[in-house]
């Protein structure tokens, strides 16, 4: 038998030293080679202490670098305290949340040209409008999620809003994206709440550069095109079939309007929804979430590009939001456009299909599922919700994150 050091142990062990009255070795023996059990124990103890100190140093080093990374990512996020203060002024008129645990997040893509990275997309006149707005509903049990696009050309009733210069605009009937220009995120949130009667729990704003950075951080997003795209204005030259888009191509793909499809904003929103579905599927894949080399750049790109309400303006806040979402099957992540039809006063504007839109908003407000399916539609406008079998939820024209664009 040997001990952990490989030293013979037991009655056959050679005795290289004298023994005391109690029979134990005195330690007097061959110089430089303590043969006693006590000496071996001391050696083992020294080795263990050295290993412990080395491990502690490694853990400490990892902890410090990890903490530094956490602090960097945490500090990247911009908190929209102005919008929070403005919304508190109107708390009494805002809808109440009906289902505990369900979350409604307003995602706003800003068309601001401010900043050196965004100037190439047009001249900055000091204002911005909501280029894309999506109401994301997360079910309380986090088994499904529904993302509803709100057209920027939708005619809506805007409440009175405070402008950035402190002046107040009066109530108005205008295009939806005017709300962001007039009063920023607070005005947009109040307009959506007035339109839907759904309480907005959080909001996230991202600009052009932030969108590109997120796509690049996941090494591009795979899409599938039924037809080739040749769009000089969007700087897009894409073949038909499956391919992976980098950030610049992706931005052109989701923003192009007049030269792609039928030229309608609804068709553009369909493309945005399909792309976001593909992005969600990519982020959920093991190649991103379980790969620190890809996950950190994604987090860095995302947090650097976000302006959120104070409740989300930290890694802890974002983590609490997405930890349940990451396990939602891609087939249960749905995208659709609010039911609309042409506005009688201007064919280039939209209005809600009141009955179908009301049905959609009520179900989301009560955390009740809706269905989505591809279906024929009037060119440029979304098909209102329909009901098939009596037991199934109403179905709206849309798609899920699991669908392939060429299918």
Tab-separated table of C-alpha atoms in Angstrom:
chain	number	residue	atom	x	y	z
A	1	UNK	CA	0.000	0.000	0.000
A	2	UNK	CA	1.217	3.538	-0.682
A	3	UNK	CA	0.115	6.903	0.656
A	4	UNK	CA	-0.840	9.828	-1.530
A	5	UNK	CA	2.805	10.748	-2.067
A	6	UNK	CA	3.753	7.292	-3.355
A	7	UNK	CA	5.851	6.574	-0.248
A	8	UNK	CA	5.763	3.021	1.075
A	9	UNK	CA	3.693	2.776	4.216
A	10	UNK	CA	3.361	-0.079	6.688
A	11	UNK	CA	5.511	-2.552	8.593
A	12	UNK	CA	7.848	-3.259	5.649
A	13	UNK	CA	8.937	0.409	5.384
A	14	UNK	CA	12.759	0.765	5.776
A	15	UNK	CA	13.767	2.379	9.059
A	16	UNK	CA	16.387	5.072	8.418
A	17	UNK	CA	16.338	6.686	11.834
A	18	UNK	CA	16.237	6.086	15.554
A	19	UNK	CA	12.984	5.731	17.394
A	20	UNK	CA	11.970	7.275	20.675
A	21	UNK	CA	10.459	5.641	23.769
A	22	UNK	CA	7.006	5.714	22.228
A	23	UNK	CA	8.257	3.840	19.167
A	24	UNK	CA	7.926	6.837	16.830
A	25	UNK	CA	10.885	7.922	14.641
A	26	UNK	CA	12.975	10.739	16.081
A	27	UNK	CA	13.713	12.155	12.654
A	28	UNK	CA	17.459	11.590	12.972
A	29	UNK	CA	18.415	9.746	9.867
A	30	UNK	CA	19.548	10.267	6.320
A	31	UNK	CA	20.175	13.995	5.778
A	32	UNK	CA	17.765	15.830	3.491
A	33	UNK	CA	15.327	12.965	3.293
A	34	UNK	CA	12.902	12.953	6.195
A	35	UNK	CA	11.448	9.495	6.225
A	36	UNK	CA	8.948	10.107	8.938
A	37	UNK	CA	5.170	10.197	8.493
A	38	UNK	CA	5.217	13.670	10.000
A	39	UNK	CA	7.650	14.880	7.349
A	40	UNK	CA	5.542	13.480	4.516
A	41	UNK	CA	2.485	15.089	6.038
A	42	UNK	CA	4.263	18.415	6.163
A	43	UNK	CA	5.258	18.079	2.531
A	44	UNK	CA	1.670	17.295	1.570
A	45	UNK	CA	0.448	20.247	3.588
A	46	UNK	CA	2.894	22.598	1.886
A	47	UNK	CA	1.841	21.345	-1.542
A	48	UNK	CA	-1.840	21.742	-0.725
A	49	UNK	CA	-1.234	25.242	0.623
A	50	UNK	CA	0.628	26.163	-2.557
A	51	UNK	CA	-2.157	24.733	-4.731
A	52	UNK	CA	-4.763	26.583	-2.678
A	53	UNK	CA	-2.884	29.868	-3.011
A	54	UNK	CA	-2.516	29.327	-6.772
A	55	UNK	CA	-6.214	28.534	-7.138
A	56	UNK	CA	-7.094	31.575	-5.044
A	57	UNK	CA	-4.939	33.767	-7.266
A	58	UNK	CA	-6.586	32.310	-10.371
A	59	UNK	CA	-10.085	32.810	-8.978
A	60	UNK	CA	-9.207	36.312	-7.851
A	61	UNK	CA	-7.812	37.165	-11.275
A	62	UNK	CA	-10.883	35.752	-12.995
A	63	UNK	CA	-13.137	37.521	-10.547
A	64	UNK	CA	-11.461	40.873	-11.100
A	65	UNK	CA	-11.590	40.587	-14.892
A	66	UNK	CA	-15.166	39.310	-14.688
A	67	UNK	CA	-16.133	42.193	-12.432
A	68	UNK	CA	-14.438	44.657	-14.777
A	69	UNK	CA	-16.379	43.196	-17.727
A	70	UNK	CA	-19.616	43.354	-15.730
A	71	UNK	CA	-18.986	46.981	-14.801
A	72	UNK	CA	-18.216	47.878	-18.414
A	73	UNK	CA	-21.363	46.228	-19.765
A	74	UNK	CA	-23.445	47.623	-16.930
A	75	UNK	CA	-22.159	51.132	-17.614
A	76	UNK	CA	-22.867	50.886	-21.341
A	77	UNK	CA	-26.646	51.141	-20.928
A	78	UNK	CA	-28.257	54.584	-20.990
A	79	UNK	CA	-31.149	55.058	-18.566
A	80	UNK	CA	-34.059	57.105	-19.897
A	81	UNK	CA	-34.822	58.954	-16.661
A	82	UNK	CA	-36.557	61.821	-18.473
A	83	UNK	CA	-39.201	59.502	-19.919
A	84	UNK	CA	-39.728	57.873	-16.527
A	85	UNK	CA	-40.329	61.259	-14.892
A	86	UNK	CA	-42.716	62.300	-17.656
A	87	UNK	CA	-44.732	59.062	-17.431
A	88	UNK	CA	-45.112	59.520	-13.665
A	89	UNK	CA	-46.856	62.828	-14.335
A	90	UNK	CA	-49.600	60.930	-16.198
A	91	UNK	CA	-49.779	57.845	-14.006
A	92	UNK	CA	-53.498	58.249	-13.294
A	93	UNK	CA	-54.456	58.065	-16.952
A	94	UNK	CA	-52.298	55.049	-17.818
A	95	UNK	CA	-53.814	51.520	-18.137
A	96	UNK	CA	-53.464	49.080	-15.274
A	97	UNK	CA	-51.659	45.765	-15.674
A	98	UNK	CA	-54.093	42.850	-15.434
A	99	UNK	CA	-51.863	39.757	-15.308
A	100	UNK	CA	-49.055	39.485	-12.806
A	101	UNK	CA	-45.796	38.366	-14.395
A	102	UNK	CA	-46.759	39.191	-17.980
A	103	UNK	CA	-44.561	41.867	-19.535
A	104	UNK	CA	-45.163	44.376	-22.328
A	105	UNK	CA	-42.018	45.963	-23.759
A	106	UNK	CA	-42.032	48.675	-26.415
A	107	UNK	CA	-39.105	48.285	-28.827
A	108	UNK	CA	-38.327	51.481	-30.730
A	109	UNK	CA	-35.927	51.715	-33.654
A	110	UNK	CA	-34.929	55.364	-33.943
A	111	UNK	CA	-34.069	56.932	-37.300
A	112	UNK	CA	-31.863	59.544	-35.637
A	113	UNK	CA	-28.882	60.587	-37.760
A	114	UNK	CA	-27.136	62.122	-34.749
A	115	UNK	CA	-23.621	60.912	-34.093
A	116	UNK	CA	-20.797	60.209	-36.552
A	117	UNK	CA	-21.818	56.586	-37.165
A	118	UNK	CA	-25.338	57.495	-38.298
A	119	UNK	CA	-24.645	60.532	-40.503
A	120	UNK	CA	-24.199	58.519	-43.670
A	121	UNK	CA	-27.904	57.555	-43.506
A	122	UNK	CA	-29.025	61.131	-44.010
A	123	UNK	CA	-28.808	64.676	-42.668
A	124	UNK	CA	-29.468	65.227	-38.966
A	125	UNK	CA	-31.920	68.049	-38.311
A	126	UNK	CA	-31.839	67.538	-34.545
A	127	UNK	CA	-35.006	65.435	-34.450
A	128	UNK	CA	-35.788	61.750	-34.784
A	129	UNK	CA	-38.815	59.618	-35.530
A	130	UNK	CA	-39.592	56.022	-34.724
A	131	UNK	CA	-38.512	54.146	-37.835
A	132	UNK	CA	-39.747	50.852	-36.343
A	133	UNK	CA	-41.957	50.246	-33.302
A	134	UNK	CA	-42.809	46.807	-31.932
A	135	UNK	CA	-44.971	45.930	-28.938
A	136	UNK	CA	-43.466	42.761	-27.464
A	137	UNK	CA	-45.726	40.771	-25.136
A	138	UNK	CA	-44.110	38.104	-22.948
A	139	UNK	CA	-46.553	35.613	-21.434
A	140	UNK	CA	-46.491	35.351	-17.652
A	141	UNK	CA	-45.337	31.710	-17.762
A	142	UNK	CA	-42.789	32.567	-20.491
A	143	UNK	CA	-43.987	29.848	-22.848
A	144	UNK	CA	-44.812	32.174	-25.725
A	145	UNK	CA	-44.120	35.702	-26.920
A	146	UNK	CA	-45.896	37.889	-29.469
A	147	UNK	CA	-44.294	40.864	-31.236
A	148	UNK	CA	-46.750	43.298	-32.851
A	149	UNK	CA	-45.459	45.840	-35.374
A	150	UNK	CA	-47.133	49.262	-35.321
A	151	UNK	CA	-46.854	51.022	-38.702
A	152	UNK	CA	-45.188	54.405	-38.644
A	153	UNK	CA	-47.822	55.680	-41.119
A	154	UNK	CA	-50.742	54.626	-38.897
A	155	UNK	CA	-53.101	57.501	-38.115
A	156	UNK	CA	-53.574	57.726	-34.346
A	157	UNK	CA	-54.821	60.055	-31.630
A	158	UNK	CA	-51.819	61.510	-29.821
A	159	UNK	CA	-52.181	62.928	-26.313
A	160	UNK	CA	-50.704	66.274	-25.294
A	161	UNK	CA	-46.955	65.739	-24.914
A	162	UNK	CA	-44.030	67.699	-23.534
A	163	UNK	CA	-41.373	68.499	-26.099
A	164	UNK	CA	-37.630	68.311	-25.344
A	165	UNK	CA	-37.516	72.136	-25.127
A	166	UNK	CA	-40.150	72.113	-22.370
A	167	UNK	CA	-43.080	73.285	-24.483
A	168	UNK	CA	-46.241	71.181	-24.630
A	169	UNK	CA	-47.964	70.038	-27.819
A	170	UNK	CA	-51.720	69.791	-27.871
A	171	UNK	CA	-53.613	66.554	-28.573
A	172	UNK	CA	-53.424	65.686	-32.255
A	173	UNK	CA	-54.565	63.198	-34.859
A	174	UNK	CA	-51.390	62.383	-36.760
A	175	UNK	CA	-49.088	59.691	-38.104
A	176	UNK	CA	-47.850	57.417	-35.346
A	177	UNK	CA	-44.150	58.145	-35.792
A	178	UNK	CA	-44.822	61.839	-35.129
A	179	UNK	CA	-45.209	60.971	-31.427
A	180	UNK	CA	-41.521	60.165	-31.057
A	181	UNK	CA	-40.509	63.359	-32.840
A	182	UNK	CA	-42.854	65.457	-30.722
A	183	UNK	CA	-42.211	64.028	-27.276
A	184	UNK	CA	-39.719	61.159	-27.396
A	185	UNK	CA	-40.299	57.806	-25.755
A	186	UNK	CA	-42.766	59.073	-23.155
A	187	UNK	CA	-45.088	60.451	-25.838
A	188	UNK	CA	-44.735	57.268	-27.908
A	189	UNK	CA	-45.548	55.071	-24.898
A	190	UNK	CA	-48.593	57.126	-23.970
A	191	UNK	CA	-49.786	57.042	-27.592
A	192	UNK	CA	-49.452	53.234	-27.706
A	193	UNK	CA	-51.244	52.870	-24.368
A	194	UNK	CA	-54.064	55.103	-25.604
A	195	UNK	CA	-54.279	53.060	-28.811
A	196	UNK	CA	-54.173	49.591	-27.223
A	197	UNK	CA	-55.217	50.028	-23.576
A	198	UNK	CA	-52.160	47.888	-22.728
A	199	UNK	CA	-49.797	48.971	-19.955
A	200	UNK	CA	-46.201	49.331	-21.184
A	201	UNK	CA	-43.869	47.955	-18.517
A	202	UNK	CA	-40.518	48.692	-20.174
A	203	UNK	CA	-39.102	50.317	-23.274
A	204	UNK	CA	-35.931	49.915	-25.327
A	205	UNK	CA	-34.606	52.327	-27.985
A	206	UNK	CA	-31.892	51.368	-30.484
A	207	UNK	CA	-30.411	53.343	-33.399
A	208	UNK	CA	-28.984	52.328	-36.789
A	209	UNK	CA	-25.438	51.732	-35.604
A	210	UNK	CA	-26.597	49.703	-32.639
A	211	UNK	CA	-28.615	47.419	-34.889
A	212	UNK	CA	-25.621	46.811	-37.157
A	213	UNK	CA	-23.335	46.127	-34.202
A	214	UNK	CA	-25.676	43.491	-32.797
A	215	UNK	CA	-25.880	41.676	-36.132
A	216	UNK	CA	-22.102	41.729	-36.500
A	217	UNK	CA	-21.663	40.526	-32.917
A	218	UNK	CA	-23.441	37.238	-33.740
A	219	UNK	CA	-21.377	36.881	-36.936
A	220	UNK	CA	-24.308	37.719	-39.185
A	221	UNK	CA	-27.855	36.407	-39.529
A	222	UNK	CA	-28.974	33.778	-42.017
A	223	UNK	CA	-32.003	34.610	-44.144
A	224	UNK	CA	-33.550	33.090	-47.239
A	225	UNK	CA	-34.711	35.200	-50.196
A	226	UNK	CA	-37.254	34.003	-52.713
A	227	UNK	CA	-35.978	36.515	-55.269
A	228	UNK	CA	-32.692	38.374	-55.765
A	229	UNK	CA	-32.401	41.969	-54.539
A	230	UNK	CA	-30.720	44.718	-56.517
A	231	UNK	CA	-31.297	47.986	-54.696
A	232	UNK	CA	-28.804	50.807	-55.302
A	233	UNK	CA	-30.430	53.117	-52.736
A	234	UNK	CA	-30.070	50.506	-49.972
A	235	UNK	CA	-26.680	49.365	-51.346
A	236	UNK	CA	-28.006	45.820	-51.591
A	237	UNK	CA	-26.999	43.248	-54.171
A	238	UNK	CA	-28.246	39.901	-52.879
A	239	UNK	CA	-28.847	36.637	-54.656
A	240	UNK	CA	-31.935	34.478	-54.187
A	241	UNK	CA	-31.777	31.647	-51.674
A	242	UNK	CA	-30.156	31.231	-48.248
A	243	UNK	CA	-27.336	33.560	-47.213
A	244	UNK	CA	-25.898	35.344	-44.197
A	245	UNK	CA	-26.196	39.114	-43.874
A	246	UNK	CA	-23.677	41.264	-42.013
A	247	UNK	CA	-24.677	44.409	-40.160
A	248	UNK	CA	-24.612	46.869	-43.058
A	249	UNK	CA	-26.509	44.530	-45.386
A	250	UNK	CA	-29.012	43.699	-42.648
A	251	UNK	CA	-29.750	47.376	-42.011
A	252	UNK	CA	-30.368	47.971	-45.715
A	253	UNK	CA	-32.570	44.868	-45.883
A	254	UNK	CA	-34.877	45.879	-43.019
A	255	UNK	CA	-35.023	49.580	-43.964
A	256	UNK	CA	-35.491	49.394	-47.741
A	257	UNK	CA	-39.026	50.189	-48.769
A	258	UNK	CA	-39.743	51.556	-52.231
A	259	UNK	CA	-37.564	49.191	-54.272
A	260	UNK	CA	-38.428	45.917	-52.493
A	261	UNK	CA	-41.660	43.929	-52.582
A	262	UNK	CA	-44.725	46.042	-53.303
A	263	UNK	CA	-43.161	49.176	-51.860
A	264	UNK	CA	-45.526	49.371	-48.888
A	265	UNK	CA	-44.563	49.913	-45.268
A	266	UNK	CA	-46.456	46.720	-44.427
A	267	UNK	CA	-44.236	44.717	-46.754
A	268	UNK	CA	-41.190	46.316	-45.095
A	269	UNK	CA	-42.514	45.316	-41.667
A	270	UNK	CA	-42.936	41.740	-42.889
A	271	UNK	CA	-39.251	41.700	-43.800
A	272	UNK	CA	-38.317	43.181	-40.443
A	273	UNK	CA	-40.318	40.514	-38.650
A	274	UNK	CA	-38.728	37.671	-40.613
A	275	UNK	CA	-35.277	39.075	-39.949
A	276	UNK	CA	-35.923	39.534	-36.221
A	277	UNK	CA	-37.197	35.958	-36.091
A	278	UNK	CA	-33.949	34.754	-37.671
A	279	UNK	CA	-31.934	36.915	-35.258
A	280	UNK	CA	-33.834	35.489	-32.276
A	281	UNK	CA	-33.176	31.958	-33.490
A	282	UNK	CA	-29.468	32.760	-33.909
A	283	UNK	CA	-29.145	34.250	-30.430
A	284	UNK	CA	-30.921	31.246	-28.889
A	285	UNK	CA	-28.526	28.841	-30.572
A	286	UNK	CA	-25.680	27.247	-28.638
A	287	UNK	CA	-23.258	28.964	-30.957
A	288	UNK	CA	-24.005	32.257	-29.190
A	289	UNK	CA	-25.441	31.719	-25.715
A	290	UNK	CA	-22.953	29.004	-24.746
A	291	UNK	CA	-19.946	30.574	-26.443
A	292	UNK	CA	-18.334	33.304	-24.303
A	293	UNK	CA	-16.320	34.462	-27.307
A	294	UNK	CA	-19.573	35.321	-29.102
A	295	UNK	CA	-21.758	36.157	-26.124
A	296	UNK	CA	-19.580	38.959	-24.739
A	297	UNK	CA	-19.398	40.891	-28.065
A	298	UNK	CA	-23.182	40.553	-28.373
A	299	UNK	CA	-23.711	41.890	-24.860
A	300	UNK	CA	-21.222	44.680	-25.470
A	301	UNK	CA	-22.880	45.666	-28.756
A	302	UNK	CA	-26.378	45.443	-27.304
A	303	UNK	CA	-25.714	47.355	-24.104
A	304	UNK	CA	-23.700	50.046	-25.915
A	305	UNK	CA	-26.640	50.676	-28.231
A	306	UNK	CA	-29.553	50.695	-25.819
A	307	UNK	CA	-31.485	53.420	-24.086
A	308	UNK	CA	-33.980	51.874	-21.681
A	309	UNK	CA	-36.194	52.722	-18.763
A	310	UNK	CA	-34.262	52.691	-15.459
A	311	UNK	CA	-35.752	49.303	-14.561
A	312	UNK	CA	-33.867	47.687	-17.458
A	313	UNK	CA	-30.790	49.921	-17.442
A	314	UNK	CA	-28.508	47.330	-15.849
A	315	UNK	CA	-27.286	43.839	-16.608
A	316	UNK	CA	-29.349	42.581	-13.689
A	317	UNK	CA	-32.473	44.205	-15.096
A	318	UNK	CA	-31.890	42.806	-18.569
A	319	UNK	CA	-31.030	39.371	-17.183
A	320	UNK	CA	-34.215	39.218	-15.132
A	321	UNK	CA	-36.142	40.025	-18.298
A	322	UNK	CA	-34.513	37.547	-20.671
A	323	UNK	CA	-33.715	34.581	-18.433
A	324	UNK	CA	-37.171	33.128	-18.980
A	325	UNK	CA	-37.381	34.209	-22.617
A	326	UNK	CA	-34.316	32.242	-23.679
A	327	UNK	CA	-36.210	28.965	-23.283
A	328	UNK	CA	-39.258	29.947	-25.349
A	329	UNK	CA	-39.307	27.669	-28.417
A	330	UNK	CA	-38.740	29.603	-31.634
A	331	UNK	CA	-42.072	28.255	-32.887
A	332	UNK	CA	-43.756	30.105	-29.996
A	333	UNK	CA	-42.102	33.451	-30.775
A	334	UNK	CA	-44.646	35.112	-33.061
A	335	UNK	CA	-44.479	38.218	-35.243
A	336	UNK	CA	-47.440	40.049	-36.730
A	337	UNK	CA	-48.595	43.500	-37.790
A	338	UNK	CA	-51.543	45.142	-36.120
A	339	UNK	CA	-54.608	44.756	-38.427
A	340	UNK	CA	-54.815	47.809	-40.689
A	341	UNK	CA	-56.458	49.095	-43.848
A	342	UNK	CA	-55.969	52.205	-46.001
A	343	UNK	CA	-56.904	55.492	-44.393
A	344	UNK	CA	-59.765	57.071	-46.379
A	345	UNK	CA	-58.244	60.550	-46.301
A	346	UNK	CA	-54.876	59.463	-47.722
A	347	UNK	CA	-54.088	56.190	-49.483
A	348	UNK	CA	-50.493	56.417	-48.229
A	349	UNK	CA	-51.649	56.299	-44.611
A	350	UNK	CA	-53.198	53.488	-42.561
A	351	UNK	CA	-55.916	53.092	-39.974
A	352	UNK	CA	-56.786	50.255	-37.618
A	353	UNK	CA	-59.321	47.594	-38.475
A	354	UNK	CA	-61.135	48.366	-35.249
A	355	UNK	CA	-62.782	44.997	-34.552
A	356	UNK	CA	-59.776	42.808	-35.299
A	357	UNK	CA	-57.318	45.170	-33.616
A	358	UNK	CA	-59.507	45.381	-30.540
A	359	UNK	CA	-59.638	41.585	-30.360
A	360	UNK	CA	-55.836	41.395	-30.593
A	361	UNK	CA	-55.254	44.037	-27.917
A	362	UNK	CA	-57.749	42.467	-25.498
A	363	UNK	CA	-56.071	39.081	-25.757
A	364	UNK	CA	-52.626	40.505	-25.164
A	365	UNK	CA	-53.866	42.591	-22.269
A	366	UNK	CA	-55.338	39.486	-20.621
A	367	UNK	CA	-52.291	37.348	-21.507
A	368	UNK	CA	-54.341	35.152	-23.848
A	369	UNK	CA	-52.610	33.509	-26.850
A	370	UNK	CA	-53.223	34.454	-30.457
A	371	UNK	CA	-52.257	32.484	-33.543
A	372	UNK	CA	-50.288	33.523	-36.603
A	373	UNK	CA	-50.275	32.057	-40.081
A	374	UNK	CA	-49.288	33.025	-43.578
A	375	UNK	CA	-52.374	33.959	-45.547
A	376	UNK	CA	-53.377	35.873	-48.687
A	377	UNK	CA	-53.868	39.562	-48.120
A	378	UNK	CA	-54.689	42.802	-49.879
A	379	UNK	CA	-51.404	44.187	-51.231
A	380	UNK	CA	-49.768	46.512	-48.739
A	381	UNK	CA	-52.077	45.824	-45.799
A	382	UNK	CA	-52.428	43.231	-43.078
A	383	UNK	CA	-55.281	40.772	-43.068
A	384	UNK	CA	-57.546	41.164	-39.999
A	385	UNK	CA	-57.634	38.368	-37.469
A	386	UNK	CA	-59.870	35.440	-38.283
A	387	UNK	CA	-61.094	32.508	-36.251
A	388	UNK	CA	-60.938	28.968	-37.547
A	389	UNK	CA	-62.123	26.204	-35.223
A	390	UNK	CA	-64.099	27.446	-32.240
A	391	UNK	CA	-61.546	26.142	-29.731
A	392	UNK	CA	-58.496	27.769	-31.336
A	393	UNK	CA	-57.392	31.361	-30.760
A	394	UNK	CA	-57.969	33.997	-33.443
A	395	UNK	CA	-55.336	33.812	-36.168
A	396	UNK	CA	-53.540	36.843	-37.569
A	397	UNK	CA	-51.318	37.065	-40.582
A	398	UNK	CA	-47.723	36.665	-39.424
A	399	UNK	CA	-44.866	34.246	-38.901
A	400	UNK	CA	-42.753	32.656	-36.169
A	401	UNK	CA	-39.024	32.670	-35.460
A	402	UNK	CA	-38.791	29.041	-36.612
A	403	UNK	CA	-39.926	29.715	-40.193
A	404	UNK	CA	-37.610	29.823	-43.189
A	405	UNK	CA	-38.162	32.779	-45.532
A	406	UNK	CA	-37.983	30.523	-48.589
A	407	UNK	CA	-40.599	28.119	-47.297
